[in-house]
Amino acid sequence: DIAETCFEYLNMELVQYFFSTATTEAANYKLEKLGIRVGQKLAERYTKDRPRFNEKIDIIKFICKDFWIELFKKQIDNLRTNHKGVYVLTDSKFRWIVRLSTDTNQNTKTEAEKYVVFPCGIIKGALESLGVQCVVKAEIGTFPACSFTIKIS
Amino acid sequence: MNRNQNLQKLGEQAYNKIEKINGELFTLTYGAIVCQLIKELDSLDEVNNQLDKMGYNIGLRLIDEFLARSNLGRCRDIKETAEVITKVGFKMFFGVTANVANFNPKKQSFLIQLEDNPLIDFVELPPQYKDKLSYSNLLCGVIRGALEMVQMKVVCTIKKCPLKGDEITEIKVKLIEILTTEIPVGDE
């Protein structure tokens, strides 16, 4: 394992690079793509020694618990579903945005929005490598809370 | 205990105390960044430069945490700097030990040798990249950035890399000049 600061600063460079070299739309697209690749590989590693999942809900629970702990050192705080393939995972203190701060709350939120795209990709990539095709979107609630909405397709 | 052993111990203690994160996440993220840069930029030289630049920005920030946690004073000379980077810096942030080799007092240069390079796990380089891509150039940038904040201007280059078939990773560090702190006009 390595120091968290190293990752934090690498993540900052990653986000800065894309948002300074591409339009917001293109940056979001690229960051998500990058996240997908990372998420696929991480999920492969974390699931190789466990039995296959039977139900989709077990996969979602795996993401909320084990996967989240590996990456963010805590579990998802709240999981809601409409029982029609939409799952909302809320992390009340999302670790990758906690330390961001700018002059105003609005600006901090805008800045934080850049930092939740890559994790959306990671979740999507992880789910896809476990056989669940989906769309993942993030929404920052009351900073630093973040909700990830997974729509299974 | 001699000084190097002390530094080693300091590095271990700092690593034990520091907040850590899953190393695979870091390595895979870095790998994805390198791939993306290869796709986006026109040449591998540009990729190397961009990796160095990202590392430089990281180094500029990382030095603060390093100084705060290590509590070490100013190094007497470049030789001591070399020991501090390898024994304390690499251990504290990456959990790996590094060695100093080929210290050259005349040229003010040395080599950092890494048996475990945290950036290259699970990586295989396609043959067409082996010659020109400095995959671990981020580390060069980190060292350059961090040292610049303590007034040392250095040049860092990757000399050896297991991805190219070498046994270890080797980074050459050469001191160019000691920067003098200029106090901005109007500052006291």
PDB file of N, CA, C and O in Angstrom, chain A residues 82-135:
ATOM      1  N   ASN A  82     -35.503   1.417  -6.529  1.00  0.00           N
ATOM      2  CA  ASN A  82     -36.919   1.469  -6.899  1.00  0.00           C
ATOM      3  C   ASN A  82     -37.416   0.076  -7.296  1.00  0.00           C
ATOM      4  O   ASN A  82     -38.510  -0.078  -7.813  1.00  0.00           O
ATOM      5  N   HIS A  83     -36.572  -0.923  -7.086  1.00  0.00           N
ATOM      6  CA  HIS A  83     -36.861  -2.310  -7.450  1.00  0.00           C
ATOM      7  C   HIS A  83     -37.094  -2.492  -8.944  1.00  0.00           C
ATOM      8  O   HIS A  83     -37.662  -3.479  -9.379  1.00  0.00           O
ATOM      9  N   LYS A  84     -36.695  -1.491  -9.741  1.00  0.00           N
ATOM     10  CA  LYS A  84     -36.827  -1.634 -11.194  1.00  0.00           C
ATOM     11  C   LYS A  84     -35.485  -1.382 -11.853  1.00  0.00           C
ATOM     12  O   LYS A  84     -35.410  -0.849 -12.958  1.00  0.00           O
ATOM     13  N   GLY A  85     -34.435  -1.699 -11.138  1.00  0.00           N
ATOM     14  CA  GLY A  85     -33.111  -1.576 -11.751  1.00  0.00           C
ATOM     15  C   GLY A  85     -32.389  -0.266 -11.498  1.00  0.00           C
ATOM     16  O   GLY A  85     -31.364   0.004 -12.102  1.00  0.00           O
ATOM     17  N   VAL A  86     -32.948   0.569 -10.614  1.00  0.00           N
ATOM     18  CA  VAL A  86     -32.229   1.795 -10.259  1.00  0.00           C
ATOM     19  C   VAL A  86     -31.784   1.710  -8.793  1.00  0.00           C
ATOM     20  O   VAL A  86     -32.591   1.418  -7.914  1.00  0.00           O
ATOM     21  N   TYR A  87     -30.506   1.931  -8.589  1.00  0.00           N
ATOM     22  CA  TYR A  87     -29.955   1.883  -7.232  1.00  0.00           C
ATOM     23  C   TYR A  87     -29.269   3.204  -6.939  1.00  0.00           C
ATOM     24  O   TYR A  87     -28.507   3.699  -7.763  1.00  0.00           O
ATOM     25  N   VAL A  88     -29.536   3.763  -5.781  1.00  0.00           N
ATOM     26  CA  VAL A  88     -28.875   5.008  -5.404  1.00  0.00           C
ATOM     27  C   VAL A  88     -27.997   4.746  -4.187  1.00  0.00           C
ATOM     28  O   VAL A  88     -28.467   4.359  -3.119  1.00  0.00           O
ATOM     29  N   LEU A  89     -26.693   4.916  -4.379  1.00  0.00           N
ATOM     30  CA  LEU A  89     -25.718   4.668  -3.309  1.00  0.00           C
ATOM     31  C   LEU A  89     -25.253   6.013  -2.769  1.00  0.00           C
ATOM     32  O   LEU A  89     -24.707   6.824  -3.530  1.00  0.00           O
ATOM     33  N   THR A  90     -25.492   6.252  -1.512  1.00  0.00           N
ATOM     34  CA  THR A  90     -25.074   7.537  -0.960  1.00  0.00           C
ATOM     35  C   THR A  90     -23.924   7.377   0.026  1.00  0.00           C
ATOM     36  O   THR A  90     -23.992   6.580   0.958  1.00  0.00           O
ATOM     37  N   ASP A  91     -22.876   8.128  -0.248  1.00  0.00           N
ATOM     38  CA  ASP A  91     -21.734   8.190   0.671  1.00  0.00           C
ATOM     39  C   ASP A  91     -21.800   9.575   1.296  1.00  0.00           C
ATOM     40  O   ASP A  91     -21.692  10.587   0.600  1.00  0.00           O
ATOM     41  N   SER A  92     -22.030   9.627   2.605  1.00  0.00           N
ATOM     42  CA  SER A  92     -22.271  10.924   3.237  1.00  0.00           C
ATOM     43  C   SER A  92     -20.992  11.754   3.372  1.00  0.00           C
ATOM     44  O   SER A  92     -21.042  12.943   3.690  1.00  0.00           O
ATOM     45  N   LYS A  93     -19.863  11.122   3.147  1.00  0.00           N
ATOM     46  CA  LYS A  93     -18.606  11.871   3.255  1.00  0.00           C
ATOM     47  C   LYS A  93     -17.654  11.274   2.238  1.00  0.00           C
ATOM     48  O   LYS A  93     -16.787  10.483   2.581  1.00  0.00           O
ATOM     49  N   PHE A  94     -17.853  11.648   0.990  1.00  0.00           N
ATOM     50  CA  PHE A  94     -17.089  10.994  -0.064  1.00  0.00           C
ATOM     51  C   PHE A  94     -15.619  11.426  -0.008  1.00  0.00           C
ATOM     52  O   PHE A  94     -15.281  12.598  -0.137  1.00  0.00           O
ATOM     53  N   ARG A  95     -14.794  10.415   0.193  1.00  0.00           N
ATOM     54  CA  ARG A  95     -13.399  10.653   0.542  1.00  0.00           C
ATOM     55  C   ARG A  95     -12.603  11.459  -0.503  1.00  0.00           C
ATOM     56  O   ARG A  95     -11.683  12.192  -0.153  1.00  0.00           O
ATOM     57  N   TRP A  96     -12.928  11.302  -1.742  1.00  0.00           N
ATOM     58  CA  TRP A  96     -12.123  11.974  -2.769  1.00  0.00           C
ATOM     59  C   TRP A  96     -12.482  13.437  -2.968  1.00  0.00           C
ATOM     60  O   TRP A  96     -11.856  14.122  -3.763  1.00  0.00           O
ATOM     61  N   ILE A  97     -13.506  13.904  -2.252  1.00  0.00           N
ATOM     62  CA  ILE A  97     -13.809  15.332  -2.366  1.00  0.00           C
ATOM     63  C   ILE A  97     -13.728  16.051  -1.020  1.00  0.00           C
ATOM     64  O   ILE A  97     -13.764  17.274  -0.971  1.00  0.00           O
ATOM     65  N   VAL A  98     -13.584  15.272   0.035  1.00  0.00           N
ATOM     66  CA  VAL A  98     -13.625  15.836   1.385  1.00  0.00           C
ATOM     67  C   VAL A  98     -12.667  17.013   1.569  1.00  0.00           C
ATOM     68  O   VAL A  98     -13.008  18.019   2.192  1.00  0.00           O
ATOM     69  N   ARG A  99     -11.476  16.885   1.006  1.00  0.00           N
ATOM     70  CA  ARG A  99     -10.477  17.905   1.289  1.00  0.00           C
ATOM     71  C   ARG A  99     -10.466  19.070   0.313  1.00  0.00           C
ATOM     72  O   ARG A  99      -9.628  19.962   0.397  1.00  0.00           O
ATOM     73  N   LEU A 100     -11.411  19.071  -0.620  1.00  0.00           N
ATOM     74  CA  LEU A 100     -11.477  20.196  -1.550  1.00  0.00           C
ATOM     75  C   LEU A 100     -12.024  21.409  -0.830  1.00  0.00           C
ATOM     76  O   LEU A 100     -12.932  21.297  -0.017  1.00  0.00           O
ATOM     77  N   SER A 101     -11.481  22.555  -1.160  1.00  0.00           N
ATOM     78  CA  SER A 101     -12.131  23.749  -0.639  1.00  0.00           C
ATOM     79  C   SER A 101     -11.805  24.929  -1.541  1.00  0.00           C
ATOM     80  O   SER A 101     -10.718  25.036  -2.099  1.00  0.00           O
ATOM     81  N   THR A 102     -12.788  25.772  -1.740  1.00  0.00           N
ATOM     82  CA  THR A 102     -12.575  26.975  -2.544  1.00  0.00           C
ATOM     83  C   THR A 102     -13.199  28.135  -1.793  1.00  0.00           C
ATOM     84  O   THR A 102     -13.606  27.984  -0.636  1.00  0.00           O
ATOM     85  N   ASP A 103     -13.307  29.289  -2.475  1.00  0.00           N
ATOM     86  CA  ASP A 103     -13.807  30.483  -1.785  1.00  0.00           C
ATOM     87  C   ASP A 103     -15.278  30.401  -1.387  1.00  0.00           C
ATOM     88  O   ASP A 103     -15.676  30.881  -0.337  1.00  0.00           O
ATOM     89  N   THR A 104     -16.107  29.797  -2.236  1.00  0.00           N
ATOM     90  CA  THR A 104     -17.531  29.724  -1.884  1.00  0.00           C
ATOM     91  C   THR A 104     -18.015  28.272  -1.944  1.00  0.00           C
ATOM     92  O   THR A 104     -17.395  27.432  -2.582  1.00  0.00           O
ATOM     93  N   ASN A 105     -19.122  28.020  -1.293  1.00  0.00           N
ATOM     94  CA  ASN A 105     -19.687  26.670  -1.303  1.00  0.00           C
ATOM     95  C   ASN A 105     -20.037  26.226  -2.709  1.00  0.00           C
ATOM     96  O   ASN A 105     -19.835  25.082  -3.080  1.00  0.00           O
ATOM     97  N   GLN A 106     -20.589  27.191  -3.481  1.00  0.00           N
ATOM     98  CA  GLN A 106     -20.982  26.860  -4.848  1.00  0.00           C
ATOM     99  C   GLN A 106     -19.764  26.428  -5.663  1.00  0.00           C
ATOM    100  O   GLN A 106     -19.796  25.435  -6.377  1.00  0.00           O
ATOM    101  N   ASN A 107     -18.662  27.182  -5.518  1.00  0.00           N
ATOM    102  CA  ASN A 107     -17.450  26.841  -6.272  1.00  0.00           C
ATOM    103  C   ASN A 107     -16.868  25.503  -5.844  1.00  0.00           C
ATOM    104  O   ASN A 107     -16.352  24.755  -6.653  1.00  0.00           O
ATOM    105  N   THR A 108     -16.948  25.220  -4.557  1.00  0.00           N
ATOM    106  CA  THR A 108     -16.438  23.934  -4.066  1.00  0.00           C
ATOM    107  C   THR A 108     -17.234  22.802  -4.685  1.00  0.00           C
ATOM    108  O   THR A 108     -16.684  21.796  -5.113  1.00  0.00           O
ATOM    109  N   LYS A 109     -18.544  23.018  -4.758  1.00  0.00           N
ATOM    110  CA  LYS A 109     -19.409  21.991  -5.345  1.00  0.00           C
ATOM    111  C   LYS A 109     -19.077  21.799  -6.830  1.00  0.00           C
ATOM    112  O   LYS A 109     -18.972  20.675  -7.320  1.00  0.00           O
ATOM    113  N   THR A 110     -18.870  22.913  -7.527  1.00  0.00           N
ATOM    114  CA  THR A 110     -18.530  22.840  -8.948  1.00  0.00           C
ATOM    115  C   THR A 110     -17.214  22.103  -9.135  1.00  0.00           C
ATOM    116  O   THR A 110     -17.058  21.275 -10.027  1.00  0.00           O
ATOM    117  N   GLU A 111     -16.250  22.421  -8.285  1.00  0.00           N
ATOM    118  CA  GLU A 111     -14.945  21.758  -8.348  1.00  0.00           C
ATOM    119  C   GLU A 111     -15.098  20.263  -8.047  1.00  0.00           C
ATOM    120  O   GLU A 111     -14.528  19.417  -8.731  1.00  0.00           O
ATOM    121  N   ALA A 112     -15.900  19.977  -7.017  1.00  0.00           N
ATOM    122  CA  ALA A 112     -16.085  18.580  -6.615  1.00  0.00           C
ATOM    123  C   ALA A 112     -16.712  17.751  -7.724  1.00  0.00           C
ATOM    124  O   ALA A 112     -16.420  16.566  -7.862  1.00  0.00           O
ATOM    125  N   GLU A 113     -17.545  18.409  -8.537  1.00  0.00           N
ATOM    126  CA  GLU A 113     -18.194  17.677  -9.629  1.00  0.00           C
ATOM    127  C   GLU A 113     -17.184  17.074 -10.604  1.00  0.00           C
ATOM    128  O   GLU A 113     -17.425  16.046 -11.214  1.00  0.00           O
ATOM    129  N   LYS A 114     -16.033  17.732 -10.723  1.00  0.00           N
ATOM    130  CA  LYS A 114     -14.977  17.202 -11.596  1.00  0.00           C
ATOM    131  C   LYS A 114     -14.374  15.922 -11.016  1.00  0.00           C
ATOM    132  O   LYS A 114     -13.825  15.105 -11.738  1.00  0.00           O
ATOM    133  N   TYR A 115     -14.454  15.798  -9.696  1.00  0.00           N
ATOM    134  CA  TYR A 115     -13.792  14.674  -9.033  1.00  0.00           C
ATOM    135  C   TYR A 115     -14.669  13.440  -8.858  1.00  0.00           C
ATOM    136  O   TYR A 115     -14.229  12.450  -8.311  1.00  0.00           O
ATOM    137  N   VAL A 116     -15.922  13.524  -9.272  1.00  0.00           N
ATOM    138  CA  VAL A 116     -16.791  12.360  -9.100  1.00  0.00           C
ATOM    139  C   VAL A 116     -17.015  11.603 -10.413  1.00  0.00           C
ATOM    140  O   VAL A 116     -17.693  10.587 -10.432  1.00  0.00           O
ATOM    141  N   VAL A 117     -16.446  12.120 -11.483  1.00  0.00           N
ATOM    142  CA  VAL A 117     -16.619  11.457 -12.787  1.00  0.00           C
ATOM    143  C   VAL A 117     -15.782  10.183 -12.865  1.00  0.00           C
ATOM    144  O   VAL A 117     -16.258   9.123 -13.282  1.00  0.00           O
ATOM    145  N   PHE A 118     -14.539  10.311 -12.474  1.00  0.00           N
ATOM    146  CA  PHE A 118     -13.639   9.155 -12.482  1.00  0.00           C
ATOM    147  C   PHE A 118     -14.198   8.011 -11.620  1.00  0.00           C
ATOM    148  O   PHE A 118     -14.301   6.872 -12.095  1.00  0.00           O
ATOM    149  N   PRO A 119     -14.634   8.282 -10.379  1.00  0.00           N
ATOM    150  CA  PRO A 119     -15.257   7.203  -9.599  1.00  0.00           C
ATOM    151  C   PRO A 119     -16.527   6.625 -10.234  1.00  0.00           C
ATOM    152  O   PRO A 119     -16.778   5.426 -10.112  1.00  0.00           O
ATOM    153  N   CYS A 120     -17.318   7.460 -10.942  1.00  0.00           N
ATOM    154  CA  CYS A 120     -18.489   6.918 -11.658  1.00  0.00           C
ATOM    155  C   CYS A 120     -18.013   5.854 -12.642  1.00  0.00           C
ATOM    156  O   CYS A 120     -18.617   4.790 -12.758  1.00  0.00           O
ATOM    157  N   GLY A 121     -16.940   6.184 -13.348  1.00  0.00           N
ATOM    158  CA  GLY A 121     -16.382   5.228 -14.303  1.00  0.00           C
ATOM    159  C   GLY A 121     -15.907   3.964 -13.607  1.00  0.00           C
ATOM    160  O   GLY A 121     -16.136   2.855 -14.095  1.00  0.00           O
ATOM    161  N   ILE A 122     -15.263   4.132 -12.473  1.00  0.00           N
ATOM    162  CA  ILE A 122     -14.761   2.968 -11.726  1.00  0.00           C
ATOM    163  C   ILE A 122     -15.924   2.032 -11.359  1.00  0.00           C
ATOM    164  O   ILE A 122     -15.850   0.819 -11.551  1.00  0.00           O
ATOM    165  N   ILE A 123     -17.026   2.618 -10.866  1.00  0.00           N
ATOM    166  CA  ILE A 123     -18.180   1.802 -10.478  1.00  0.00           C
ATOM    167  C   ILE A 123     -18.765   1.092 -11.704  1.00  0.00           C
ATOM    168  O   ILE A 123     -19.041  -0.108 -11.676  1.00  0.00           O
ATOM    169  N   LYS A 124     -18.901   1.862 -12.789  1.00  0.00           N
ATOM    170  CA  LYS A 124     -19.441   1.283 -14.028  1.00  0.00           C
ATOM    171  C   LYS A 124     -18.544   0.142 -14.521  1.00  0.00           C
ATOM    172  O   LYS A 124     -19.024  -0.940 -14.856  1.00  0.00           O
ATOM    173  N   GLY A 125     -17.250   0.384 -14.526  1.00  0.00           N
ATOM    174  CA  GLY A 125     -16.310  -0.638 -14.979  1.00  0.00           C
ATOM    175  C   GLY A 125     -16.364  -1.886 -14.109  1.00  0.00           C
ATOM    176  O   GLY A 125     -16.352  -3.015 -14.611  1.00  0.00           O
ATOM    177  N   ALA A 126     -16.458  -1.673 -12.805  1.00  0.00           N
ATOM    178  CA  ALA A 126     -16.507  -2.802 -11.877  1.00  0.00           C
ATOM    179  C   ALA A 126     -17.776  -3.620 -12.114  1.00  0.00           C
ATOM    180  O   ALA A 126     -17.745  -4.848 -12.229  1.00  0.00           O
ATOM    181  N   LEU A 127     -18.911  -2.926 -12.230  1.00  0.00           N
ATOM    182  CA  LEU A 127     -20.178  -3.628 -12.445  1.00  0.00           C
ATOM    183  C   LEU A 127     -20.172  -4.367 -13.776  1.00  0.00           C
ATOM    184  O   LEU A 127     -20.631  -5.504 -13.863  1.00  0.00           O
ATOM    185  N   GLU A 128     -19.641  -3.723 -14.788  1.00  0.00           N
ATOM    186  CA  GLU A 128     -19.632  -4.377 -16.102  1.00  0.00           C
ATOM    187  C   GLU A 128     -18.760  -5.618 -16.110  1.00  0.00           C
ATOM    188  O   GLU A 128     -19.103  -6.617 -16.735  1.00  0.00           O
ATOM    189  N   SER A 129     -17.654  -5.558 -15.372  1.00  0.00           N
ATOM    190  CA  SER A 129     -16.808  -6.753 -15.357  1.00  0.00           C
ATOM    191  C   SER A 129     -17.480  -7.879 -14.563  1.00  0.00           C
ATOM    192  O   SER A 129     -17.115  -9.042 -14.680  1.00  0.00           O
ATOM    193  N   LEU A 130     -18.490  -7.535 -13.759  1.00  0.00           N
ATOM    194  CA  LEU A 130     -19.244  -8.564 -13.037  1.00  0.00           C
ATOM    195  C   LEU A 130     -20.544  -8.912 -13.785  1.00  0.00           C
ATOM    196  O   LEU A 130     -21.438  -9.549 -13.244  1.00  0.00           O
ATOM    197  N   GLY A 131     -20.642  -8.417 -15.002  1.00  0.00           N
ATOM    198  CA  GLY A 131     -21.763  -8.801 -15.855  1.00  0.00           C
ATOM    199  C   GLY A 131     -22.984  -7.909 -15.768  1.00  0.00           C
ATOM    200  O   GLY A 131     -24.058  -8.277 -16.238  1.00  0.00           O
ATOM    201  N   VAL A 132     -22.852  -6.749 -15.155  1.00  0.00           N
ATOM    202  CA  VAL A 132     -24.006  -5.849 -15.047  1.00  0.00           C
ATOM    203  C   VAL A 132     -23.778  -4.615 -15.921  1.00  0.00           C
ATOM    204  O   VAL A 132     -22.913  -3.790 -15.629  1.00  0.00           O
ATOM    205  N   GLN A 133     -24.532  -4.493 -17.003  1.00  0.00           N
ATOM    206  CA  GLN A 133     -24.423  -3.317 -17.854  1.00  0.00           C
ATOM    207  C   GLN A 133     -25.234  -2.190 -17.239  1.00  0.00           C
ATOM    208  O   GLN A 133     -26.353  -2.405 -16.795  1.00  0.00           O
ATOM    209  N   CYS A 134     -24.650  -1.004 -17.187  1.00  0.00           N
ATOM    210  CA  CYS A 134     -25.368   0.068 -16.493  1.00  0.00           C
ATOM    211  C   CYS A 134     -24.851   1.447 -16.881  1.00  0.00           C
ATOM    212  O   CYS A 134     -23.858   1.592 -17.574  1.00  0.00           O
ATOM    213  N   VAL A 135     -25.594   2.448 -16.415  1.00  0.00           N
ATOM    214  CA  VAL A 135     -25.164   3.841 -16.525  1.00  0.00           C
ATOM    215  C   VAL A 135     -25.004   4.345 -15.100  1.00  0.00           C
ATOM    216  O   VAL A 135     -25.845   4.059 -14.240  1.00  0.00           O
TER     217      VAL A 135
END
